[in-house]
Coordinates of C-alpha atoms and ligand atoms in Angstrom, one line a residue:
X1 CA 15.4 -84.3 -50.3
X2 CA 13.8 -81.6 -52.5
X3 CA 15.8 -78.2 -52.5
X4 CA 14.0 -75.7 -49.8
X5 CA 14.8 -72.2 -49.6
X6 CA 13.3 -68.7 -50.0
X7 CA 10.1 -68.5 -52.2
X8 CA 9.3 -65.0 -52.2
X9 CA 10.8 -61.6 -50.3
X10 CA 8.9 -58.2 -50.1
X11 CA 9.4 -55.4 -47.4
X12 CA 7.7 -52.3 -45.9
X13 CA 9.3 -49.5 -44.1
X14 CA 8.1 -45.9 -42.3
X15 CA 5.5 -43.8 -43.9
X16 CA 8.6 -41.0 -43.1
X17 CA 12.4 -40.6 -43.7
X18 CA 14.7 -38.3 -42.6
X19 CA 18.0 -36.5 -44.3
X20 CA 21.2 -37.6 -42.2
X21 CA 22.4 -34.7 -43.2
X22 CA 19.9 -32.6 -41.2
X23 CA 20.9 -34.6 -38.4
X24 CA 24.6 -33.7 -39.0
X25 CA 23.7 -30.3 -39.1
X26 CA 22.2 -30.7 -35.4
X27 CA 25.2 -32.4 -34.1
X28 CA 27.7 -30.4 -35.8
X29 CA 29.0 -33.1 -37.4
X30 CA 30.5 -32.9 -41.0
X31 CA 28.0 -34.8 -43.2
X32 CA 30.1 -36.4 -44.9
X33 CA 30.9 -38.5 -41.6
X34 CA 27.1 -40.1 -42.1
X35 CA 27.3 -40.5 -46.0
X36 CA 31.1 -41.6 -46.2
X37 CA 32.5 -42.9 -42.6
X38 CA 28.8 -44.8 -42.3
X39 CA 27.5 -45.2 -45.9
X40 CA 24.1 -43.6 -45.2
X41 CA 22.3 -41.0 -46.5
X42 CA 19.3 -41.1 -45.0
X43 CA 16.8 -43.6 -42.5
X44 CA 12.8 -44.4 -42.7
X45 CA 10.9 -43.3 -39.3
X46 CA 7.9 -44.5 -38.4
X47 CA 4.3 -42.7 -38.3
X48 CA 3.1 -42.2 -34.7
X49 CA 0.5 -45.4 -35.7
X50 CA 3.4 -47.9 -37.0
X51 CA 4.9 -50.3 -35.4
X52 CA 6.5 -53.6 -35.9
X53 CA 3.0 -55.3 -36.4
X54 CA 1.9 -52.6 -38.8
X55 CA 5.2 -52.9 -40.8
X56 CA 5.3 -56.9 -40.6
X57 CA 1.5 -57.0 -42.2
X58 CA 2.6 -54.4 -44.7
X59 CA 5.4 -56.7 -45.9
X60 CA 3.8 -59.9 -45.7
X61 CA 0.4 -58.8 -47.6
X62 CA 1.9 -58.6 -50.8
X63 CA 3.2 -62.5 -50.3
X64 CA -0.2 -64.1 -48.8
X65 CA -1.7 -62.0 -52.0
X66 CA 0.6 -63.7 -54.4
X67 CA 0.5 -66.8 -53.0
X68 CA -2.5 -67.5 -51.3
X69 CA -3.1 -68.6 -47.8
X70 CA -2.9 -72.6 -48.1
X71 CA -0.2 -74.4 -46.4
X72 CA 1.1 -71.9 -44.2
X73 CA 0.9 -73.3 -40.9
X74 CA 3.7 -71.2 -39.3
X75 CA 4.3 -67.9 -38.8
X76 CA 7.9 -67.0 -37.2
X77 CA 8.1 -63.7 -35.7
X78 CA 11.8 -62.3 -35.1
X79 CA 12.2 -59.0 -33.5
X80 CA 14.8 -57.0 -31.2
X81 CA 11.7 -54.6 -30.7
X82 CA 9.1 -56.6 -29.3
X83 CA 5.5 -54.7 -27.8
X84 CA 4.8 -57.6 -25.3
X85 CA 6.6 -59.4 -22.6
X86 CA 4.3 -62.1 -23.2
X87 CA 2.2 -62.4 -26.7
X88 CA 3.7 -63.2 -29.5
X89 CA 3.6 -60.2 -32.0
X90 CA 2.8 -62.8 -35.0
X91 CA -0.4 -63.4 -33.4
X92 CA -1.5 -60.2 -34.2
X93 CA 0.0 -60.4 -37.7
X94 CA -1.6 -63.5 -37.9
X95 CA -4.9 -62.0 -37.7
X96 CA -4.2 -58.9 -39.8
X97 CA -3.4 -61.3 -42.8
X98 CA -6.4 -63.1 -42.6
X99 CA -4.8 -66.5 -41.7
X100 CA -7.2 -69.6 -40.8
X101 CA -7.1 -70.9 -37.1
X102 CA -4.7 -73.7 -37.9
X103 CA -1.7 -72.1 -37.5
X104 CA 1.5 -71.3 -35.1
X105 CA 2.6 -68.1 -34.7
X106 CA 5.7 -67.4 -32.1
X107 CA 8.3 -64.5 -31.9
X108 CA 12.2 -64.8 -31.6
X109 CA 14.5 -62.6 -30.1
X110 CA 18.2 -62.5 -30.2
X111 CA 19.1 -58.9 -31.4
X112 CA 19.3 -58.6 -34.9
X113 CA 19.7 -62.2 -35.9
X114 CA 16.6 -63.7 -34.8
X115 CA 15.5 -63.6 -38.6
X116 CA 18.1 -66.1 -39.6
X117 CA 17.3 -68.4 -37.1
X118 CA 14.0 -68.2 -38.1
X119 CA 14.6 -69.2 -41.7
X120 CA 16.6 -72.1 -40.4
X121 CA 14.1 -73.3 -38.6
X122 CA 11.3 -72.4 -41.2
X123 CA 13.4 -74.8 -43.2
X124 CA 13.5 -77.9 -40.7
X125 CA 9.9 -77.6 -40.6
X126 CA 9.7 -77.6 -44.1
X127 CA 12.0 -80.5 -44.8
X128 CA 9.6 -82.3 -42.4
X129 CA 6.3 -81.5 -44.3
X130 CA 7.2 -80.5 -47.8
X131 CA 3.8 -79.4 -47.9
X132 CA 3.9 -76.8 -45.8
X133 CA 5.4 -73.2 -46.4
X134 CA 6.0 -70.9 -43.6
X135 CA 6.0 -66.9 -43.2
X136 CA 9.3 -65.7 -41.7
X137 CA 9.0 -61.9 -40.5
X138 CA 11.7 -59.7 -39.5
X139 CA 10.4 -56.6 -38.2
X140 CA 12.2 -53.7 -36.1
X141 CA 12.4 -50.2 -35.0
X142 CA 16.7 -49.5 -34.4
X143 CA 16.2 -46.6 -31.6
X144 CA 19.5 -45.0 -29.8
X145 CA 19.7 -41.7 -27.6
X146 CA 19.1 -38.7 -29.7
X147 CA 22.3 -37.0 -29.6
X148 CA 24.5 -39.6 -29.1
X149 CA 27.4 -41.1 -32.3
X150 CA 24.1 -44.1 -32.2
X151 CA 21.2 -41.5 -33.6
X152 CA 22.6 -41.6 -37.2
X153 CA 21.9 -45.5 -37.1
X154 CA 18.8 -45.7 -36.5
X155 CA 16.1 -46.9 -38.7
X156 CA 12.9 -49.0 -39.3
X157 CA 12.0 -51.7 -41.3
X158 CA 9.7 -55.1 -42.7
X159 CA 11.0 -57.9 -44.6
X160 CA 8.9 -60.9 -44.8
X161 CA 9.9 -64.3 -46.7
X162 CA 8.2 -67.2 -47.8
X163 CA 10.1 -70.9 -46.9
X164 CA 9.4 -73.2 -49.1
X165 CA 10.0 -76.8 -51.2
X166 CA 10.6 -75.9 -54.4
X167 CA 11.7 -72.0 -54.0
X168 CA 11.8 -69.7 -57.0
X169 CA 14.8 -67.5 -55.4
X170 CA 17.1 -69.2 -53.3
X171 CA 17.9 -72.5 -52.6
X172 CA 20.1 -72.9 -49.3
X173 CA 22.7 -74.8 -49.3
X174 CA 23.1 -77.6 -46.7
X175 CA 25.9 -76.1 -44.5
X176 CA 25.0 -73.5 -41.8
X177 CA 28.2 -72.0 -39.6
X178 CA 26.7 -70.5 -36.0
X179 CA 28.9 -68.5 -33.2
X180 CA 27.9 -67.3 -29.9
X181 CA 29.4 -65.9 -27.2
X182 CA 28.0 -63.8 -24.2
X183 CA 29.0 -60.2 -25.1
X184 CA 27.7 -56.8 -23.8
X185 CA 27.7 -54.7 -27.0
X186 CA 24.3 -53.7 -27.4
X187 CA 21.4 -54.7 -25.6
X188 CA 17.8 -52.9 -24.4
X189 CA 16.6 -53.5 -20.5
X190 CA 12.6 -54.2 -20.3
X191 CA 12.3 -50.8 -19.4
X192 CA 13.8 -48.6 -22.1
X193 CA 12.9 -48.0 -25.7
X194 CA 16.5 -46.9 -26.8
X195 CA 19.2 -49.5 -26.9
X196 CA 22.8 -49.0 -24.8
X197 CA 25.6 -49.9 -26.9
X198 CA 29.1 -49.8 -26.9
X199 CA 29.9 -49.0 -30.3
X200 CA 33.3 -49.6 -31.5
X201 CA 33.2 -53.3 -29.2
X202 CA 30.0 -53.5 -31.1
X203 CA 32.1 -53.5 -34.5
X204 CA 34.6 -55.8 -33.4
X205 CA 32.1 -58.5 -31.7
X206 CA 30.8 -58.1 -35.0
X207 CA 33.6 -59.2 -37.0
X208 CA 34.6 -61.9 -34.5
X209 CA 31.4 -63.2 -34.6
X210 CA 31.2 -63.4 -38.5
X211 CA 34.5 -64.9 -38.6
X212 CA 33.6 -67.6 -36.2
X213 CA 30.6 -68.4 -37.9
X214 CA 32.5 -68.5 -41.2
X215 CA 35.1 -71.1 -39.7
X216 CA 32.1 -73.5 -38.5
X217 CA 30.3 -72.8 -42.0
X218 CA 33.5 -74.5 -43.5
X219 CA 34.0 -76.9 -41.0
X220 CA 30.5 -78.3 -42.0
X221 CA 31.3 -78.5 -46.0
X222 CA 30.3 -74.8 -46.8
X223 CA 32.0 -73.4 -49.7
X224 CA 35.3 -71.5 -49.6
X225 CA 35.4 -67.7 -49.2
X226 CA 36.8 -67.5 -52.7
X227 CA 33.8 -70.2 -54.2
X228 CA 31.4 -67.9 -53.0
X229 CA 30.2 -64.6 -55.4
X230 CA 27.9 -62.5 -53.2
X231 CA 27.8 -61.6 -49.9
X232 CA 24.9 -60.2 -47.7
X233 CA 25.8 -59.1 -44.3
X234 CA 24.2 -57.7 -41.6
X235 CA 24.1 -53.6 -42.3
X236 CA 23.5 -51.9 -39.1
X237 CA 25.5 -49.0 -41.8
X238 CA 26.3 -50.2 -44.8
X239 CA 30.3 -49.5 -44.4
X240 CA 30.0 -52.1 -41.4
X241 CA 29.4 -54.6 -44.5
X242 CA 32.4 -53.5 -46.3
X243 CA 34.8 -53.6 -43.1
X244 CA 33.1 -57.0 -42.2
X245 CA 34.0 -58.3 -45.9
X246 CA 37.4 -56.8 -46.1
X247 CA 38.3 -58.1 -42.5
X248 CA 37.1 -61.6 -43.9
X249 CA 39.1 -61.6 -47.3
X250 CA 42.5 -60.0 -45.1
X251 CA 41.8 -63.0 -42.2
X252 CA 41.2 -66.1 -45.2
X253 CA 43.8 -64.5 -47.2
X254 CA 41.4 -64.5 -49.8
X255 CA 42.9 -63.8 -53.4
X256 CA 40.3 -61.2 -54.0
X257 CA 41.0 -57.4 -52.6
X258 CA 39.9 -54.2 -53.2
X259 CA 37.5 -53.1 -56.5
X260 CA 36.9 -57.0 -56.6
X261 CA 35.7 -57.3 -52.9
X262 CA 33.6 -53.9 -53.3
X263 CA 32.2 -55.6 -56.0
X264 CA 30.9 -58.4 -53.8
X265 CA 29.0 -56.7 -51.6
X266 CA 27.8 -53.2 -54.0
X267 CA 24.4 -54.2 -54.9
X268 CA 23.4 -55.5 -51.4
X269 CA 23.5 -52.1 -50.2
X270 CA 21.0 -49.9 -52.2
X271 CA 18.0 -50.5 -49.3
X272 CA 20.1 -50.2 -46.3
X273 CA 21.8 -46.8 -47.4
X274 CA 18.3 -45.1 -47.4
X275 CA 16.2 -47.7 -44.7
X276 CA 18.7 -47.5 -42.3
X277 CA 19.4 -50.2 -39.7
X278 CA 16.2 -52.2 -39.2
X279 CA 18.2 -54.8 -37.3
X280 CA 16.6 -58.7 -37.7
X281 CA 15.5 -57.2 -41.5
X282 CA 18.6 -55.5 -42.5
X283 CA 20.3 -59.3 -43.9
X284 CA 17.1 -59.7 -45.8
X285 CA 17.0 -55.8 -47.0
X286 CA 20.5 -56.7 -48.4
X287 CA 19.4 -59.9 -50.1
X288 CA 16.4 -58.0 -51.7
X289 CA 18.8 -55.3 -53.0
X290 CA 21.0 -57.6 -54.3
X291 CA 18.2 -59.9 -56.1
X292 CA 16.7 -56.7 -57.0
X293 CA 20.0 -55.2 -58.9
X294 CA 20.6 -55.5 -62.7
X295 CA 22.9 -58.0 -62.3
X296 CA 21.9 -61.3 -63.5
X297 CA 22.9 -63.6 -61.0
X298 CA 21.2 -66.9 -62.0
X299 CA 22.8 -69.9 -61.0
X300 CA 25.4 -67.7 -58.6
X301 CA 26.0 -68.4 -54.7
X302 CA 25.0 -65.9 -52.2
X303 CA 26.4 -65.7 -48.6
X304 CA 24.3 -64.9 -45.6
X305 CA 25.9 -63.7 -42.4
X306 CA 23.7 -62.5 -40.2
X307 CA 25.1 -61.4 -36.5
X308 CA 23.1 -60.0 -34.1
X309 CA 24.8 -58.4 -30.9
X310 CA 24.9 -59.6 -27.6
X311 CA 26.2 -62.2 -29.5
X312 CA 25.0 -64.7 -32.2
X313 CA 26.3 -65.2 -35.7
X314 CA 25.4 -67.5 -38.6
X315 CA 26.6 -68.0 -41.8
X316 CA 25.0 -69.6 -44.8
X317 CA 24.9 -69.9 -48.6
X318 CA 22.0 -70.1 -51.2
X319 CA 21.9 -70.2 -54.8
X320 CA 19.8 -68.0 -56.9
X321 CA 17.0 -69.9 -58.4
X322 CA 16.8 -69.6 -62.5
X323 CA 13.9 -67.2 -63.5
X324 CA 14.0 -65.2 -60.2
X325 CA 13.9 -62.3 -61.6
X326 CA 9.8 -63.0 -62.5
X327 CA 9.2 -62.7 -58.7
X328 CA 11.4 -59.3 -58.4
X329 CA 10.0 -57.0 -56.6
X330 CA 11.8 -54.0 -57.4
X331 CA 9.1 -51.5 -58.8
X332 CA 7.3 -51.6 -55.7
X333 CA 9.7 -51.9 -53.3
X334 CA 11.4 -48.4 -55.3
X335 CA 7.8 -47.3 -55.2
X336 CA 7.4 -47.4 -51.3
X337 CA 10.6 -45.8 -50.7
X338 CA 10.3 -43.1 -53.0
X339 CA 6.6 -42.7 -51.6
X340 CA 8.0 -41.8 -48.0
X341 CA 7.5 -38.5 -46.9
X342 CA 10.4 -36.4 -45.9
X343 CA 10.9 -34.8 -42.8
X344 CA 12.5 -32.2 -41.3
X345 CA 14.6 -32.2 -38.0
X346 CA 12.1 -30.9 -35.5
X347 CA 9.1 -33.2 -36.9
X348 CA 11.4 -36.3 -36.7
X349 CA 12.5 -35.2 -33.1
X350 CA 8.4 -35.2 -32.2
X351 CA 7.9 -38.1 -33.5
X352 CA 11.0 -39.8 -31.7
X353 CA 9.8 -38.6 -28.4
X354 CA 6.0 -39.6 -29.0
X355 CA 7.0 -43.4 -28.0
X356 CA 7.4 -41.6 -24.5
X357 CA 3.6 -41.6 -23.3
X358 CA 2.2 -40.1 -19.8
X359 CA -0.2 -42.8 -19.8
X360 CA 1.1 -46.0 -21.8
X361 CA -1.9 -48.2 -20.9
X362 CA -4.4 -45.5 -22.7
X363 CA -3.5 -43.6 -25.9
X364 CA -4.8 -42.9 -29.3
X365 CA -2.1 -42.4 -31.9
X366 CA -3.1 -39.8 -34.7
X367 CA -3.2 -41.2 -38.1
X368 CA -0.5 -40.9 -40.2
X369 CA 0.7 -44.3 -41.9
X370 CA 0.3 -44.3 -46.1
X371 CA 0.5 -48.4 -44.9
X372 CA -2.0 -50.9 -45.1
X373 CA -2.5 -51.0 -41.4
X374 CA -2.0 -48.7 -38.5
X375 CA -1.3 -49.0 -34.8
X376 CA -4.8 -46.9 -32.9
X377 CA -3.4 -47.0 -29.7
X378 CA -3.4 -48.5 -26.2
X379 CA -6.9 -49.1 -24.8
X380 CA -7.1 -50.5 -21.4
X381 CA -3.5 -51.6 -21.9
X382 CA -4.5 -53.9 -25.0
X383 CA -3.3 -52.8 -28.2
X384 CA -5.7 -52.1 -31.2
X385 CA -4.6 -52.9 -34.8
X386 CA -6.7 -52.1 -37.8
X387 CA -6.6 -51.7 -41.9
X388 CA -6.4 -48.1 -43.3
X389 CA -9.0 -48.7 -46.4
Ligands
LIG1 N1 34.3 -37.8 -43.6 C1 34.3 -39.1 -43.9 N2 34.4 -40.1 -43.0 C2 34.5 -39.7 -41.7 C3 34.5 -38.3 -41.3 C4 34.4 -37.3 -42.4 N3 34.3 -36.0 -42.1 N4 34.6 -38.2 -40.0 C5 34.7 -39.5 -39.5 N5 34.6 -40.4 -40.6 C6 34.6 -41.8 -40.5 C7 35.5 -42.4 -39.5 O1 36.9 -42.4 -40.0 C8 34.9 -43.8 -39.3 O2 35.3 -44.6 -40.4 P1 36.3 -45.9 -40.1 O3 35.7 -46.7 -39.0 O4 36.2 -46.6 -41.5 O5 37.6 -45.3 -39.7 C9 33.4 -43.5 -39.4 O6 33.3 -42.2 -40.0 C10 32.7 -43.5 -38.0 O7 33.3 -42.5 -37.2 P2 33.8 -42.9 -35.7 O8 34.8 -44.0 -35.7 O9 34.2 -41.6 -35.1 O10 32.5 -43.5 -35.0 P3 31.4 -42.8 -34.2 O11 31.8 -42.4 -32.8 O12 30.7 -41.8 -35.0 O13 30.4 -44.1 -34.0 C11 29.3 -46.1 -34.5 C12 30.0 -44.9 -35.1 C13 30.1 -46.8 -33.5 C14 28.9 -47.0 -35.6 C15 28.0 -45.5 -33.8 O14 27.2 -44.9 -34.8 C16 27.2 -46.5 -33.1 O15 27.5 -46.8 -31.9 N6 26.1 -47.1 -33.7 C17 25.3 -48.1 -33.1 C18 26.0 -49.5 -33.0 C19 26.3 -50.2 -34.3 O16 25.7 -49.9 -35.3 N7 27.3 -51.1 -34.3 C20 27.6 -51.9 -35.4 C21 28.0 -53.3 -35.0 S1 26.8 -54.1 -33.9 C22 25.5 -54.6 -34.9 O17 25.7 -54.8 -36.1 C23 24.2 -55.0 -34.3 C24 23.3 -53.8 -34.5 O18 22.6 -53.8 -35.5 C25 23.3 -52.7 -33.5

């Protein structure tokens, strides 16, 4: 069986971002709450015309323009923040990238793991048709009430991989550990945009799940905590990732604590701290960091554990592919993010409250997105996609 695994990784985010800080001054909160207690310092917010489609095309362009259309006979769509009860939002992507008529395109939904199930599955059909290479997308908008301890962990976010036979960054390895039980933590009726959460059962159905997933991971030959050097979790705030690992190392009585845990998990963080939570992409946001970092990690194994509430968990393990680095794409992913445009609290607030429309089957959004795409609106209840150029 040839190795499969991740070819290629590139994401998009908001054309906007927003200072937590300014947010903490709103509240009344000490800032050093969202920058210390959650490890953020600020989140991306989307342009009135961006969405998950717009973002998912964003992040998948740069892939189909490295690596060419042929073969890719899937595309797997996994969002929390899905725009139709009933079409698939990779259908739309589908036609954005320019993709021939043979093709599948479906969306999965189960919080913020659908992305990892989707890579698993990308994989199976891979392993079927070594030919074929299919376009995983993980694409959300993380919305809470304003005003409530949720607003500080919001966020929006892209990150689109490439399966493959043959990958050039991460093999998988052939163990997978998977955890569900039926928890209300966090979930979002058909008729709101903002989630309802319960947030410290969220943290702890968090860890649980992780930990279960872990224990089935090893049960199935996975590696032992202590054989593994990286670890990308989940980062609906990047401390969640660092109580997650510690919790982990304390419960396997791992031999590693402290500096040497932190250590495990630092580089994953850099795109999170400043994205935000972008639910089904925040894993892959940590896996870009850490490929991304200055660290050579050639030849190293990487943990996955993904956990999306409600609840499913998964755990896996790669290893990083010599000469990754010559797919890195750290200058433009730094370019993107530096590119966004900051605002203050009352413009974030509009924008926030323009996903409330008076009329949701007609609307024009105004143009704002520095993406590749935007969102025009809502005409006669069908909604319109276009490029920007
Ligand atoms: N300086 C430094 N740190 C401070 C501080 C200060 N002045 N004041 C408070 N803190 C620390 C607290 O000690 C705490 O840290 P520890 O947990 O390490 O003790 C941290 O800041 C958070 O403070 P609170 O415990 O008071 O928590 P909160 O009421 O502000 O709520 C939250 C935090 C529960 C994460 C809330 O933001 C929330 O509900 N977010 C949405 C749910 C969520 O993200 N859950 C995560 C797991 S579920 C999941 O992963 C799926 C998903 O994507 C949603």
């Amino acid at each position: 069986m040839p190795a499969i695994g991740i070819d290629d990784l590139s994401f998009a985010t908001g054309t906007y971002r927003i200072e937590l800080a300014a947010i903490a001054e709103r509240l009344g909160v000490d800032p050093a709450k969202f920058e210390h207690g959650l490890g953020q310092v600020e989140m991306s917010v989307l342009a009135e015309d961006e969405d998950i489609v717009t973002l998912a095309a964003a992040a998948a362009l740069p892939i189909v323009e490295r690596a060419g259309r042929e073969g890719i006979r899937t595309i797997l769509f996994a969002t929390e923040t899905g725009i139709d009860q009933s079409k698939s939002a990779g259908v739309y992507l589908h036609r954005l990238l320019g993709l021939g008529d043979h093709v599948r395109a479906v969306e999965l939904k189960q919080a913020c793991y659908s992305g990892t199930a989707a890579l698993q599955f990308a994989a199976a059909l891979v392993a079927r048709d070594p030919a074929e290479r299919v376009l995983v997308v993980t694409s959300d908008v993380a919305r809470y009430e304003l005003g409530t301890p949720a607003e500080p962990t919001q966020g929006a976010g892209a990150a689109a991989f490439l399966v493959t036979v043959e990958p050039a960054l991460v093999e998988l390895e052939p163990a997978s550990g998977v955890f569900t039980r039926d928890v209300m933590d966090f979930w979002r009726p058909n008729h709101r945009h903002t989630a309802i959460v319960d947030g410290k059962s969220s943290i702890s159905a968090y860890i649980d799940a992780v930990a279960g997933a872990f224990e089935d991971y090893r049960a199935r030959g996975g590696a032992a905590f202590d054989e593994i050097d990286r670890f990308c979790y989940h980062q609906p705030f990047t401390r969640m990732a660092a109580k997650a690992h510690r919790q982990l190392a304390e419960r396997l009585s791992s031999s590693r604590d402290g500096a040497a845990l932190d250590a495990q998990i630092d580089d994953t963080m850099g795109y999170n701290r400043r994205i935000g939570n972008s639910y089904t992409a925040s894993v892959y946001f940590a896996l870009a960091a850490l490929l991304e970092a200055e660290e050579d990690l050639t030849g190293r194994r990487v943990a996955i554990a993904s956990y999306g509430s409600g609840s499913v968990a998964e755990f896996l393990s790669g290893v990083v592919v010599p000469g990754y680095r010559e797919r890195s794409r750290v200058e433009a992913h730094e370019r993107l993010l530096a590119a966004r445009t900051l605002l203050d609290d009352e413009a974030y607030l509009a924008l926030q409250r323009s996903v409330q429309r008076d009329d949701p089957s007609n609307y024009e959004t105004q143009r704002q997105t520095s993406g590749p795409f935007r969102f025009a609106g809502v005409r006669d209840d069908k909604r319109i996609y276009e490029p920007t150029a």
